[in-house]
Coordinates of C-alpha atoms in Angstrom, one line a residue:
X1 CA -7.2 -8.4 -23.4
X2 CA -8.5 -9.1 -20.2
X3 CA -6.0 -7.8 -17.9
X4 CA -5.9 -4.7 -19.3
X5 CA -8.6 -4.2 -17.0
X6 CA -7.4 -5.9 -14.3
X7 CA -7.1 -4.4 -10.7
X8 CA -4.4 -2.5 -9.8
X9 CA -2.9 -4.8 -7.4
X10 CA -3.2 -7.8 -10.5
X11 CA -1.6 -5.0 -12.6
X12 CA 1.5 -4.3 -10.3
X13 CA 2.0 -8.1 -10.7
X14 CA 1.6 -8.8 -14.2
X15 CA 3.6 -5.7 -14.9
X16 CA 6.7 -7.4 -12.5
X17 CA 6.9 -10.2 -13.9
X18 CA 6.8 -9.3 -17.4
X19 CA 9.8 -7.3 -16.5
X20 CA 11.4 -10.3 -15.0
X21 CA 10.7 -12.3 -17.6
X22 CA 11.7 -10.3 -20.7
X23 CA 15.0 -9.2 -18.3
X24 CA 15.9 -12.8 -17.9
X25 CA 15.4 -13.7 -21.5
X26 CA 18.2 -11.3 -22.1
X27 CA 20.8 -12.1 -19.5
X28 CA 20.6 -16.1 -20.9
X29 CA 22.1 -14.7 -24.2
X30 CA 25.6 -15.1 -24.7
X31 CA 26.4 -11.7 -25.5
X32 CA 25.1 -11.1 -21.7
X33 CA 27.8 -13.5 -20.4
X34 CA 31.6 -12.7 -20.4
X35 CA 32.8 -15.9 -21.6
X36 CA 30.2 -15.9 -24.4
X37 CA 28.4 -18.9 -23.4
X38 CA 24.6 -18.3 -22.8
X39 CA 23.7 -18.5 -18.9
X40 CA 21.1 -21.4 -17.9
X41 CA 17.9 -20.1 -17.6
X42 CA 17.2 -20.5 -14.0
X43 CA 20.3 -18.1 -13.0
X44 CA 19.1 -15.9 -15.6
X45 CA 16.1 -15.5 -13.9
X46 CA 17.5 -15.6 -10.7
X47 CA 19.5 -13.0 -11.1
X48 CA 16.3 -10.7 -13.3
X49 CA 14.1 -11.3 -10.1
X50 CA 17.1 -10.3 -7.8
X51 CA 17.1 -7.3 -9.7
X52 CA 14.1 -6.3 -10.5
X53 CA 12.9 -6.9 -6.8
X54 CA 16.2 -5.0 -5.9
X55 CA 17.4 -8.1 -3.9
X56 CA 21.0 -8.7 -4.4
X57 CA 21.3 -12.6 -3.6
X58 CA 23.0 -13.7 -6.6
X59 CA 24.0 -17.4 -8.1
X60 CA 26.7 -16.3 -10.4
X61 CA 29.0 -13.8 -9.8
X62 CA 27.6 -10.4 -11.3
X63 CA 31.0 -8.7 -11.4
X64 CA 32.7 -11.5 -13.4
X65 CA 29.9 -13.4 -14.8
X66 CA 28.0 -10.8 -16.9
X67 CA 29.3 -9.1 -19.7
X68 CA 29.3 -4.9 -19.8
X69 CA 26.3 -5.8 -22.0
X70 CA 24.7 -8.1 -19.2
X71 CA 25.8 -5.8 -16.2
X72 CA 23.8 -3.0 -18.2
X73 CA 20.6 -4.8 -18.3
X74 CA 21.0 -5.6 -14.4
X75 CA 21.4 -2.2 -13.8
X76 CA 18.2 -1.0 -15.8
X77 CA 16.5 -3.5 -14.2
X78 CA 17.1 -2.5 -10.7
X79 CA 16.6 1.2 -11.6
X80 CA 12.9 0.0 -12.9
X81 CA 12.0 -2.6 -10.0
X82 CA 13.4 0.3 -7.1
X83 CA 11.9 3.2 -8.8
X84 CA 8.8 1.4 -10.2
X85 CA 7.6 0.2 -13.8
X86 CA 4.3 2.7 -13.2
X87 CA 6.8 5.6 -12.1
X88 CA 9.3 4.5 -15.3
X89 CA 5.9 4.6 -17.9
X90 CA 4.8 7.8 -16.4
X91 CA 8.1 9.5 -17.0
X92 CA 7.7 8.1 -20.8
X93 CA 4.1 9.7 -20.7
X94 CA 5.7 13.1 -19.9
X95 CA 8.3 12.9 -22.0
X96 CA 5.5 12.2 -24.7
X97 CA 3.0 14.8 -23.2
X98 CA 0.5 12.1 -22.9
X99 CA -2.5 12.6 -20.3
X100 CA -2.2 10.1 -17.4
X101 CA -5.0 8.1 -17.1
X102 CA -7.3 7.3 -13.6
X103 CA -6.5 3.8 -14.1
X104 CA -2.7 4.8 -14.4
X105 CA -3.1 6.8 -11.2
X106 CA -4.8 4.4 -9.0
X107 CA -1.8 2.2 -9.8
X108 CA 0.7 4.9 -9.1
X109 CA -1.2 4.6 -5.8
X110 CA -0.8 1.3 -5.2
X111 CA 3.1 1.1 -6.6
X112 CA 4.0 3.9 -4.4
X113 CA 1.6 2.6 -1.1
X114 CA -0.4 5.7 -1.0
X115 CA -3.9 6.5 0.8
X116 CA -5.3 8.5 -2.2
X117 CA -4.5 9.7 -5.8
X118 CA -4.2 13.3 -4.7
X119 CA -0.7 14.5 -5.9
X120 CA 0.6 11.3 -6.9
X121 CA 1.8 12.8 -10.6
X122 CA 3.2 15.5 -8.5
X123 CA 5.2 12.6 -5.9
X124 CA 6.0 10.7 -9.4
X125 CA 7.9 14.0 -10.7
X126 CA 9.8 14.3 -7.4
X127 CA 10.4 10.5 -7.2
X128 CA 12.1 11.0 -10.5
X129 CA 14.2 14.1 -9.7
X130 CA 14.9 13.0 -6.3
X131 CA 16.1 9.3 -7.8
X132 CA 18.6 10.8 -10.2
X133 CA 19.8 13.4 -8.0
X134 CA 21.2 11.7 -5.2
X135 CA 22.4 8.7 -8.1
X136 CA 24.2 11.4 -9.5
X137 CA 26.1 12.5 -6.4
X138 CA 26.7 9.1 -5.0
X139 CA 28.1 8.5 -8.6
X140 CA 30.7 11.2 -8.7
X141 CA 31.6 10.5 -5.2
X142 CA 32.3 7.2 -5.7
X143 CA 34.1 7.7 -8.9
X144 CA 36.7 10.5 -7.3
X145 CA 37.1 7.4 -4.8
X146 CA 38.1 4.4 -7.5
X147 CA 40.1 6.9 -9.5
X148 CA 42.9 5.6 -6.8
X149 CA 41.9 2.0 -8.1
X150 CA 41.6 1.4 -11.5
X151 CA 41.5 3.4 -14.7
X152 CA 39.0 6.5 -15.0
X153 CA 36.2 5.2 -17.5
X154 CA 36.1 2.1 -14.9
X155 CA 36.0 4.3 -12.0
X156 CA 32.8 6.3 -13.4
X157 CA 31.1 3.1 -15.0
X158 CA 32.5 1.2 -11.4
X159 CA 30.9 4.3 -9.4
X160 CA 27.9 4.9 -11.9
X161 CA 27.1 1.0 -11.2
X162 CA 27.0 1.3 -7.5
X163 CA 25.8 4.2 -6.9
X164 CA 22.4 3.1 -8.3
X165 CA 22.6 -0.4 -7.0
X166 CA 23.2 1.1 -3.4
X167 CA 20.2 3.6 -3.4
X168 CA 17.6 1.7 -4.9
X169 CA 18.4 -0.9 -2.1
X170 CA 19.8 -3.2 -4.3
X171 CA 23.2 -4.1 -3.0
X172 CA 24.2 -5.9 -6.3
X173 CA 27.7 -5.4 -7.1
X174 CA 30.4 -5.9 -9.5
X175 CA 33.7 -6.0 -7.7
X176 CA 34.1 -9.3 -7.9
X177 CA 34.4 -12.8 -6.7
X178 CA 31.3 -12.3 -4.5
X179 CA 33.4 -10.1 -1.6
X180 CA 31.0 -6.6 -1.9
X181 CA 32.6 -3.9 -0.3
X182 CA 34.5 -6.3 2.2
X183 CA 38.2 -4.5 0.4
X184 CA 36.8 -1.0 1.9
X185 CA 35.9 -2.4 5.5
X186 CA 38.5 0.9 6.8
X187 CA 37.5 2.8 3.8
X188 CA 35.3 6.2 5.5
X189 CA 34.3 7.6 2.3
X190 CA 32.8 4.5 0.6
X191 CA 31.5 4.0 3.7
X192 CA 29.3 7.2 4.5
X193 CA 28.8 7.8 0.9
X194 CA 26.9 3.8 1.0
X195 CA 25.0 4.4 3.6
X196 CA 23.9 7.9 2.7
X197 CA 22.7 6.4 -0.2
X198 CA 20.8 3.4 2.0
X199 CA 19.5 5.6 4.1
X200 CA 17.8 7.9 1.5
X201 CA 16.8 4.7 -0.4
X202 CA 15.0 3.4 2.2
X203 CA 13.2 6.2 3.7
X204 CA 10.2 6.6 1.0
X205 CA 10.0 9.2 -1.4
X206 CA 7.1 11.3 0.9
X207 CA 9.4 11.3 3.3
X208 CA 12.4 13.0 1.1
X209 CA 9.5 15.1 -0.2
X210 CA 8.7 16.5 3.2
X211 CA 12.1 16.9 4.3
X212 CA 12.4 18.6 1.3
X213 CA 9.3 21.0 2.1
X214 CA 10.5 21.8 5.7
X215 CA 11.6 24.6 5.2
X216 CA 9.0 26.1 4.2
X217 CA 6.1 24.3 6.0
X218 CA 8.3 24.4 9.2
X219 CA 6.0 20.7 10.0
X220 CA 6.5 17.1 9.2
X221 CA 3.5 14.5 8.9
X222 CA 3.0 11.8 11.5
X223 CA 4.4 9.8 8.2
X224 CA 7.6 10.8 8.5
X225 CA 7.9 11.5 12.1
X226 CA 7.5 7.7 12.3
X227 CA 9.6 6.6 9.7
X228 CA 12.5 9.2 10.3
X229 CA 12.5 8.3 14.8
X230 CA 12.6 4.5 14.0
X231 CA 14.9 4.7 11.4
X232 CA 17.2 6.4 13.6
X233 CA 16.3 4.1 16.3
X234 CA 17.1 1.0 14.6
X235 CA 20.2 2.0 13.0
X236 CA 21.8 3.6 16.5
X237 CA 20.3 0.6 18.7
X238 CA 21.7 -2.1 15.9
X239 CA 25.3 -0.2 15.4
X240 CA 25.6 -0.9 19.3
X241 CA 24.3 -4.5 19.2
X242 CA 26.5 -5.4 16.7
X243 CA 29.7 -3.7 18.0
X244 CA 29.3 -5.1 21.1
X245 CA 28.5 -8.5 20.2
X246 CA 31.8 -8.5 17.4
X247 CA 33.9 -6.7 19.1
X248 CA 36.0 -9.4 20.1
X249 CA 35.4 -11.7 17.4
X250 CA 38.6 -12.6 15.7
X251 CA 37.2 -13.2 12.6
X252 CA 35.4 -9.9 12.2
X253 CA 36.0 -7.1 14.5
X254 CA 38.5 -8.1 16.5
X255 CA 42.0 -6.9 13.9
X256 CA 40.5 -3.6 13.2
X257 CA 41.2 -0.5 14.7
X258 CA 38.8 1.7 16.9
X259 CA 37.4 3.2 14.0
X260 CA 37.0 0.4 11.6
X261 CA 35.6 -1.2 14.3
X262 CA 32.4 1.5 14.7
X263 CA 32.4 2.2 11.0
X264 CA 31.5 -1.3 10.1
X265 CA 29.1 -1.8 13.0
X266 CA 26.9 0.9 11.2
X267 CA 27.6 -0.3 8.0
X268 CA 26.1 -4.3 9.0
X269 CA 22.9 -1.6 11.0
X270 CA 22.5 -0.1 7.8
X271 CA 22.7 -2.6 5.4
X272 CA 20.0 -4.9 6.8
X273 CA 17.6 -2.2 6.0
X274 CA 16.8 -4.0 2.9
X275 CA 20.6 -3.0 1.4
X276 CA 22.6 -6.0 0.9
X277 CA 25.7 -4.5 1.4
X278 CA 28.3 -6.0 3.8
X279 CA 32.1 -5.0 4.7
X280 CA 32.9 -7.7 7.0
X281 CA 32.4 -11.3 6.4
X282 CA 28.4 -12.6 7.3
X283 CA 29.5 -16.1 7.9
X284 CA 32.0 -15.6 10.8
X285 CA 29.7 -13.3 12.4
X286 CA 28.7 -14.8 16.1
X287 CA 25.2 -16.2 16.0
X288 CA 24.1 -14.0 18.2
X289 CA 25.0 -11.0 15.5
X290 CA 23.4 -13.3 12.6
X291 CA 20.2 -13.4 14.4
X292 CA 19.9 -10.1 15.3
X293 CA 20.6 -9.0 11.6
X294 CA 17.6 -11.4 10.4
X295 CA 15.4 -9.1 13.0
X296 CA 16.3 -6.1 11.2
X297 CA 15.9 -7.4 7.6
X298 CA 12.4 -8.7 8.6
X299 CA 11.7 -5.3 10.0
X300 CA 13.3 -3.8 6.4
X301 CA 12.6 -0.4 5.2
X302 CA 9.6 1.6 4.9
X303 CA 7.0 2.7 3.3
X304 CA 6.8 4.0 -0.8
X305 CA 10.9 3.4 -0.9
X306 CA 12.7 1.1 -2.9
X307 CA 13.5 -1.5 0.6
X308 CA 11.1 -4.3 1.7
X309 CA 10.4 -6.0 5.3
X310 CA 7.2 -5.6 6.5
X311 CA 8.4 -1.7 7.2
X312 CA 9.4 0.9 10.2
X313 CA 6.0 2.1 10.5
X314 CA 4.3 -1.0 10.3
X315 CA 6.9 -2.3 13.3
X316 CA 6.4 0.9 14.9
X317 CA 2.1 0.5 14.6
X318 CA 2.8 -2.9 16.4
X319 CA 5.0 -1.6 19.3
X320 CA 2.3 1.3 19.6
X321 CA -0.4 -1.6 19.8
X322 CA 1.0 -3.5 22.8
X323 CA 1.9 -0.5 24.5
X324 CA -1.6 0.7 24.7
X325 CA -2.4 -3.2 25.7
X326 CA -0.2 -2.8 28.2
X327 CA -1.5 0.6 30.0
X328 CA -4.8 -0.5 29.6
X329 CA -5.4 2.4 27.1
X330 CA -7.9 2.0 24.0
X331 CA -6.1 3.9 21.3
X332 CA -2.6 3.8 20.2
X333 CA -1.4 7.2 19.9
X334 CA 2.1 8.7 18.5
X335 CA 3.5 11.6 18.3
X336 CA -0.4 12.5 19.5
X337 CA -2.1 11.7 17.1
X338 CA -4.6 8.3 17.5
X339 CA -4.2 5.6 15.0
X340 CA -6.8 4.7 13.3
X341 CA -8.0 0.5 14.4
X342 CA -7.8 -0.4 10.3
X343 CA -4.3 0.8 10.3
X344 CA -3.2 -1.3 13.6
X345 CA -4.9 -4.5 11.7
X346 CA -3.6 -4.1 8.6
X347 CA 0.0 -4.0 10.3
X348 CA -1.2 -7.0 12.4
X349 CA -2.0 -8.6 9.5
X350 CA 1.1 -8.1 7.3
X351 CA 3.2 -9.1 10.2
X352 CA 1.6 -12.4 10.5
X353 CA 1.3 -13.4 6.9
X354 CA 5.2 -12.3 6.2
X355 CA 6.1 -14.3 9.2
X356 CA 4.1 -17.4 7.4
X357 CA 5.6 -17.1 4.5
X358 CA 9.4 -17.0 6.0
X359 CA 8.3 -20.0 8.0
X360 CA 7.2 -22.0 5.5
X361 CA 10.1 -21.3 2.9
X362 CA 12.4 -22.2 5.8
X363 CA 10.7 -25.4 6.7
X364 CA 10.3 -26.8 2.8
X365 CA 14.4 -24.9 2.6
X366 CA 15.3 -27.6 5.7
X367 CA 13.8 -30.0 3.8
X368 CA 15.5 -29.9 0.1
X369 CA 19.0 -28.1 1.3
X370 CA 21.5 -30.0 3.7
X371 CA 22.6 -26.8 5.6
X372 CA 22.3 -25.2 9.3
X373 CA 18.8 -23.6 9.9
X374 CA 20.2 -20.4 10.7
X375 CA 21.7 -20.8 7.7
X376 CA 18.3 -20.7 5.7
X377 CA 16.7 -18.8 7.9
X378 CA 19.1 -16.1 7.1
X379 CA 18.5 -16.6 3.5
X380 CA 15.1 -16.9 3.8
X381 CA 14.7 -13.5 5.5
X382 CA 17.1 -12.0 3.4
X383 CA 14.9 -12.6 0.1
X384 CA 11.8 -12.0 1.8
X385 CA 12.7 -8.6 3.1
X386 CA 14.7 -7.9 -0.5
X387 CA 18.1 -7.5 1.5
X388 CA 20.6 -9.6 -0.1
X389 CA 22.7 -10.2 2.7
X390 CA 24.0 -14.3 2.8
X391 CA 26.2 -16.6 4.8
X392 CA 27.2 -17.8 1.4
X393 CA 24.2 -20.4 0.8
X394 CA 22.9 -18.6 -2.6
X395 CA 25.1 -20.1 -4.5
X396 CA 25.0 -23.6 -3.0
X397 CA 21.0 -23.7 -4.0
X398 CA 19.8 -26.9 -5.5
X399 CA 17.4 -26.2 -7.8
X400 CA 13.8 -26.1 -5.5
X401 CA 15.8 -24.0 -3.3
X402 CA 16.2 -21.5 -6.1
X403 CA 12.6 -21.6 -7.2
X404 CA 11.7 -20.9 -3.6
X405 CA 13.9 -18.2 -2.7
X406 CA 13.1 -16.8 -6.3
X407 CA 9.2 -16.7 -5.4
X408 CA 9.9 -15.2 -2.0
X409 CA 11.7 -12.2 -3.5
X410 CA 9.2 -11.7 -5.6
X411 CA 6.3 -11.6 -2.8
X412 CA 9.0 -9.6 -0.5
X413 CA 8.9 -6.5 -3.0
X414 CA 5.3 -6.6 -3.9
X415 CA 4.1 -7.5 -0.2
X416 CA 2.1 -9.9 1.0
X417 CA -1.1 -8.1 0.7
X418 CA -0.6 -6.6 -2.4
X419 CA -0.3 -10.3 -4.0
X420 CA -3.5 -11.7 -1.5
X421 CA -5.3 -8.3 -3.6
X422 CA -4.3 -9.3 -6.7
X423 CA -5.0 -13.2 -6.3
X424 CA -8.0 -13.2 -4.2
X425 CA -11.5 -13.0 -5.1
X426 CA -13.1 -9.0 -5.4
X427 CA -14.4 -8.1 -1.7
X428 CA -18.5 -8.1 -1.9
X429 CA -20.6 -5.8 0.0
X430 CA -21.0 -6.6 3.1
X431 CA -24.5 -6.6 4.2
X432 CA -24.6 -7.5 7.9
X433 CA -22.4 -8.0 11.2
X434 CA -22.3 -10.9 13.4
X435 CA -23.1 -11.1 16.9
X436 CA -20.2 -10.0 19.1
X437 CA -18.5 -13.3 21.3
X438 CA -15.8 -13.3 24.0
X439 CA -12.4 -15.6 23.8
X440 CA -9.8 -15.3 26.7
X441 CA -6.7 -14.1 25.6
X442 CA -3.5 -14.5 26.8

């Protein structure tokens, strides 16, 4: 079989979409749906890519659609697409004491978006531990919270469900009637405890693993001093943005108290981090708030974590790049140390071809769906960057419009270059360098 020996970009691929596929073929069968009648196979797989990609944009109703049987196969599925099917087979290999293969490591590499193989069976351990740790907790958590709310095996299976949706960036959930957490808006536990588990989601595994480590290495790598001063940034500068620009907006912020008010301006900062979790409604949000949130879900996560976007450090590499354009300085340097010119290109470079893609599913999205741009664009940006927020267009979707945002979730989680790897020809040798030539710029 030829694509056994495929590369490990092609590999990644193949192995996500014959996850997608075999999820979907179970969620059409009727014992997947509560009414018993099988699901037509376009929301099936709408609704396998979701979660597999650990979207959350959803056609059907997940809380009232699916059957136990059907909400069961969702959740595997985002625990496999936000953890990994490489870091899922490796746990199988040590469960089976089975050797793990260079091939297998090289894509462990490439499924967690690391520079070399060195430790990456040791990352996959702690991925694992670190994954069903924090589940755990946010499970229990949330079940002492729905105990008030329904009946106790619903409040663990309710907080079991959640919990795992929430950290793996998912933001698929089963309350019902497509309102997400909108009941909890005031609700401080369900809050924190949400965006605990976003936060820690979408941070990347090295990053847990040298948080984890600083106490005894008393130092954090340039990594996660990036990843952990944007993060902050972002969330802090897009709380204010947001309360500021809602706070008089009757039809979100306005009827809440003080503290409802700043408790769900972090929640929609958080969220957009590739979550898909809201508490107040998307469509009434001013424009002004709407666009802002399509900023942050481009942006997205970062690196090795289960979120998308083109990623905090990527951002960051960009905002480091003009900076040095600006004070005429060759090198873009953070946190002292100099960045190496490959690492500023390839962030150039994922920027541009993620901003192609949104642009082009947005234009042929104008084209085949009869709605406000800002509308799609949301959408658009919301699939791309595996976020899940809507204004409520998901389910209006004719049937290109599905296809589209479909294949745009699927590129958002695997990343742009990461698909041109595995479709593109194999680089050659390159044997020579061109003269040098001069453009004006600017």
């Amino acid at each position: 079989m030829k694509w056994l020996y495929a590369s490990p970009p092609r590999l990644l691929v193949i192995g996500f979409a014959l996850i997608i596929f075999i999820g979907s073929q179970l969620l059409r069968l009727p014992v997947a749906s509560a009414t018993g009648q099988p699901t037509p196979y376009i929301d099936a797989l709408f609704t396998a890519t979701t979660a597999t990609c650990v979207t959350g944009l959803v056609t059907v109703d997940t809380g009232t659609h699916y059957s136990t049987f059907g909400q069961i196969v969702i959740l595997l599925l985002i625990q496999i697409g936000g953890l990994g099917f490489m870091t899922m087979a490796t746990l199988f290999a040590f469960f089976l004491k089975r050797r793990i293969s260079l091939k297998e490591r090289l894509i462990l590499q490439e499924a967690l978006n690391q520079s070399s193989i060195e430790g990456i069976i040791r990352l996959v351990r702690r991925v694992v531990l670190y994954a069903l740790a924090i589940e755990a907790t946010g499970a229990l958590l949330f079940a002492i919270r729905f105990l008030f709310d329904m009946s106790p095996g619903r409040a663990v299976y309710y907080g079991i469900f959640h919990a795992v949706s929430f950290f793996n960036n998912a933001g698929i959930d089963i309350m019902g009637n497509f309102r997400s957490l909108t009941d909890y808006v005031g609700d401080p536990l369900v809050n924190i405890v949400t965006m605990l588990l976003i936060i820690t989601g979408g941070l990347g595994f090295v990053v847990l693993s040298d948080l984890t480590d600083f106490r005894r290495n008393k130092k954090l790598s340039l990594h996660s001093k990036v990843v952990l001063s944007m993060s902050g940034f972002l969330i802090l500068f897009g709380a204010v943005v947001i309360f500021v620009f809602e706070y008089s907006n009757p039809g979100t912020m306005k009827p809440l108290p003080l503290g409802e008010k700043i408790l769900s301006a972090f929640m929609q900062s958080v969220s957009p981090r590739t979550a898909g979790v809201n508490t107040l409604d998307l469509a009434t949000l001013r424009q002004a708030t709407q666009f802002f949130i399509v900023v942050l879900m481009f942006i997205g996560a970062s690196p090795g974590s289960t979120g998308g976007g083109i990623k905090t450090t990527t951002f960051t590499a960009l905002i480091g790049a003009v900076y040095a354009m600006i004070r005429g300085k060759e090198d873009v340097v953070l946190f002292r140390h100099r960045l190496a010119q490959e690492r500023v290109y390839k962030a150039l470079t994922v920027t541009l071809l993620s901003l192609t893609l949104v642009m082009v599913a947005t234009m042929i999205l104008s084209t085949t769906e009869d709605h406000h741009f800002l509308k799609i664009l949301f959408e658009v940006t919301s699939a791309f960057g595996t976020v899940g927020l809507t204004m409520g267009l998901t389910t209006q979707l004719t049937l290109t419009g599905k296809i589209i945002i479909i294949l745009m979730m699927f590129i958002g989680r695997l990343g742009p270059l990461t698909l041109g790897y595995a479709l593109g020809p194999k680089p050659g040798r390159v044997l020579y360098r061109h003269a040098e030539g001069k453009i004006i710029i600017g």
